[in-house]
Coordinates of C-alpha atoms in Angstrom, one line a residue:
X148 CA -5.4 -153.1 242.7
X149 CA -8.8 -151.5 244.2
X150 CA -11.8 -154.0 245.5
X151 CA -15.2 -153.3 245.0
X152 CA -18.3 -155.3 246.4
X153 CA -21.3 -155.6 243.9
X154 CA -24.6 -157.6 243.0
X155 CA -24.9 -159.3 239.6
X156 CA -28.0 -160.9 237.9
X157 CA -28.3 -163.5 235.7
X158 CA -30.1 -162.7 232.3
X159 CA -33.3 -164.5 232.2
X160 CA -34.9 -165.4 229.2
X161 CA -39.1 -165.1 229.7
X162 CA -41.7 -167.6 227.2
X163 CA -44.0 -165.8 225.0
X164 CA -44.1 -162.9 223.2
X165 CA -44.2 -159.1 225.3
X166 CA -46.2 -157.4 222.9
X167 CA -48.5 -160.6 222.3
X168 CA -49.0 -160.8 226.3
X169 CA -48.9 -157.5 227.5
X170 CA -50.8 -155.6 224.5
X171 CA -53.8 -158.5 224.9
X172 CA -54.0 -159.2 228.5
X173 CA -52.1 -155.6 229.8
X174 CA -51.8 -154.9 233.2
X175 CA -52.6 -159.0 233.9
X176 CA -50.0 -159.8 231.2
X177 CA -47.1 -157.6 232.3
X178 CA -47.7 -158.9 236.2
X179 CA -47.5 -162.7 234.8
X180 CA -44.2 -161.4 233.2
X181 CA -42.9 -159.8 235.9
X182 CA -44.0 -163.2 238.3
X183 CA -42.1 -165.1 235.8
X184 CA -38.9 -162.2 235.6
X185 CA -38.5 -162.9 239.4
X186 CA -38.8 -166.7 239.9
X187 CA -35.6 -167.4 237.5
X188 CA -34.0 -164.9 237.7
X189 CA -30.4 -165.2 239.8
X190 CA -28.9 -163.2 242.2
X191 CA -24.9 -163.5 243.0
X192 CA -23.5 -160.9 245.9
X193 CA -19.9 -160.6 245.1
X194 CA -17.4 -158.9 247.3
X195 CA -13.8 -157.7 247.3
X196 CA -13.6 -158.4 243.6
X197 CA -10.5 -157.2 242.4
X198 CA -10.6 -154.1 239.7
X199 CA -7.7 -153.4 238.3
X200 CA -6.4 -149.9 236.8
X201 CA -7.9 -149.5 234.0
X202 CA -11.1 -151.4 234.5
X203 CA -11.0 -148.4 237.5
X204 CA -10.8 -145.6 235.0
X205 CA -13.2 -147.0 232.5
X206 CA -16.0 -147.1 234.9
X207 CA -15.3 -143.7 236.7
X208 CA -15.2 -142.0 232.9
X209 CA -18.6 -143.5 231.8
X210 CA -20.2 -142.7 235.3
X211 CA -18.6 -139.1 235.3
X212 CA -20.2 -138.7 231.2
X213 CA -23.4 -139.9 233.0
X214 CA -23.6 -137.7 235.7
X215 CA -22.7 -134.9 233.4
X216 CA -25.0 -135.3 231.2
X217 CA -27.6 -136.0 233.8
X218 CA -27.1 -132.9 236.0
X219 CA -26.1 -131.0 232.9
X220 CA -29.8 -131.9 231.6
X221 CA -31.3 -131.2 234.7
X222 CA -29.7 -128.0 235.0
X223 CA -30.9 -126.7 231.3
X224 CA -34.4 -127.9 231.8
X225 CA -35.2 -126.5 235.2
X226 CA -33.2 -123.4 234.1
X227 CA -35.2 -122.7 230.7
X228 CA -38.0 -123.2 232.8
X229 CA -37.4 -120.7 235.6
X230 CA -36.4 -118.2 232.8
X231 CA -39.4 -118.8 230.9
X232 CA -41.4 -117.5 234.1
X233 CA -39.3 -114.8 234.8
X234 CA -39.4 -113.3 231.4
X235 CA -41.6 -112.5 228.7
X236 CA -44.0 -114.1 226.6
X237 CA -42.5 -113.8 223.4
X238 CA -39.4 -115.8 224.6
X239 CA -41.4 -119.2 226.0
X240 CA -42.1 -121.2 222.7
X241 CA -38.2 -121.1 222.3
X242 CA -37.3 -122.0 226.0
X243 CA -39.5 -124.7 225.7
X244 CA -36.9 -126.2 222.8
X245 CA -34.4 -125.5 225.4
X246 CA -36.4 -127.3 228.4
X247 CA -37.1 -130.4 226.1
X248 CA -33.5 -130.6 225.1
X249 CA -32.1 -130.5 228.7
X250 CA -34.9 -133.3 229.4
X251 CA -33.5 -135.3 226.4
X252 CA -29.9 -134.8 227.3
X253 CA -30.5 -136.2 231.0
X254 CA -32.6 -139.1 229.9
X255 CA -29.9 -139.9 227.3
X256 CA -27.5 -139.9 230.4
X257 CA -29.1 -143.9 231.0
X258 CA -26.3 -144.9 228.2
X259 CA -23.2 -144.0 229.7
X260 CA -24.7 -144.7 232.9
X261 CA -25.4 -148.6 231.6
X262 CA -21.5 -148.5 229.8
X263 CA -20.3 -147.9 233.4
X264 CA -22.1 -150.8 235.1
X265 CA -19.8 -152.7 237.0
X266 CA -21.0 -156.4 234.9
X267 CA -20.6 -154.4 231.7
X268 CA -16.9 -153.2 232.7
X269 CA -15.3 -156.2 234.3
X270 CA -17.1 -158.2 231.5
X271 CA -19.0 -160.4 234.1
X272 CA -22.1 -162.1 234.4
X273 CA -24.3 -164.6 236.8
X274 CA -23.8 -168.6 235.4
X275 CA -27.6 -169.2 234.9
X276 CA -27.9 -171.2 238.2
X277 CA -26.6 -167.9 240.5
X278 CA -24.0 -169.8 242.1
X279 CA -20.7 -168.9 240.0
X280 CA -19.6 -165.7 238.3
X281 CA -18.2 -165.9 234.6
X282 CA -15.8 -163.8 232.8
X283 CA -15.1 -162.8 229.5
X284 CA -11.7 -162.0 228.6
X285 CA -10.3 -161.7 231.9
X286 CA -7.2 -159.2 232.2
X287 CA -3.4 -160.6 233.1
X288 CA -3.3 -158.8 236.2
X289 CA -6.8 -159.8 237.3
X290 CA -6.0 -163.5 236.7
X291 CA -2.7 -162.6 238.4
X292 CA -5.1 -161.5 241.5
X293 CA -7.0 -164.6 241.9
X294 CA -4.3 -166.8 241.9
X295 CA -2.9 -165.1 245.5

């Protein structure tokens, strides 16, 4: 069984409405947000947690379909680009479907990237104070691992 180290946050629930605060009072409204986001919300360190197999696996697929995606994205949009300067006009307006595809498909790489959070995989999350982590459904062979 592997050990990782990570940092988790506990979800904070804000008063008001966003659209009612930000879309009235804008820049002043999304700052009192963002001044309330960071006085309650939580922060737990948490190190030499113990991962187990397939917890492992899970994780390294999602961030591997992420990364993929991301550099795959990346590729096709600076690539359409560069061949749109190198060759001619006729062929831009259909490159430029092919840039903004390849600039879709990389920001669409946040998904898997989110899947493959460490909280999301283990099933973990901050108790609302910050000073205990809980788990959902924890495996045998974790539960196994605390015990020792």
């Amino acid at each position: 069984m592997r050990r990782a180290d990570f940092t988790l946050q506990s979800k904070v629930r804000l008063k008001g409405s966003r659209t009612r605060r930000v879309g009235v009072f804008g820049a002043v409204g999304m700052a009192e947000r963002l001044d309330q986001h960071a006085r309650k919300v939580r922060v737990t360190q948490v190190k030499g947690w113990p991962l187990c197999d397939v917890c492992a696996r899970t994780r390294t697929r999602w961030l591997t379909v992420a990364a993929v995606l991301f550099f795959g994205g990346l590729l096709v949009f600076a690539g359409s680009l560069v061949a749109g300067i190198l060759t001619e006009a006729g062929t831009v307006r259909w490159l430029a479907g092919v840039a903004l595809a390849g600039f879709v498909v990389a920001v669409l790489a946040a998904f898997p990237f989110s899947r493959g959070s460490m909280s999301r995989v283990i099933g973990a999350s901050t108790a609302p104070e910050g000073d205990a982590v809980l788990v959902e459904n924890p495996s045998a062979p974790f539960r196994a691992e605390l015990r020792h």
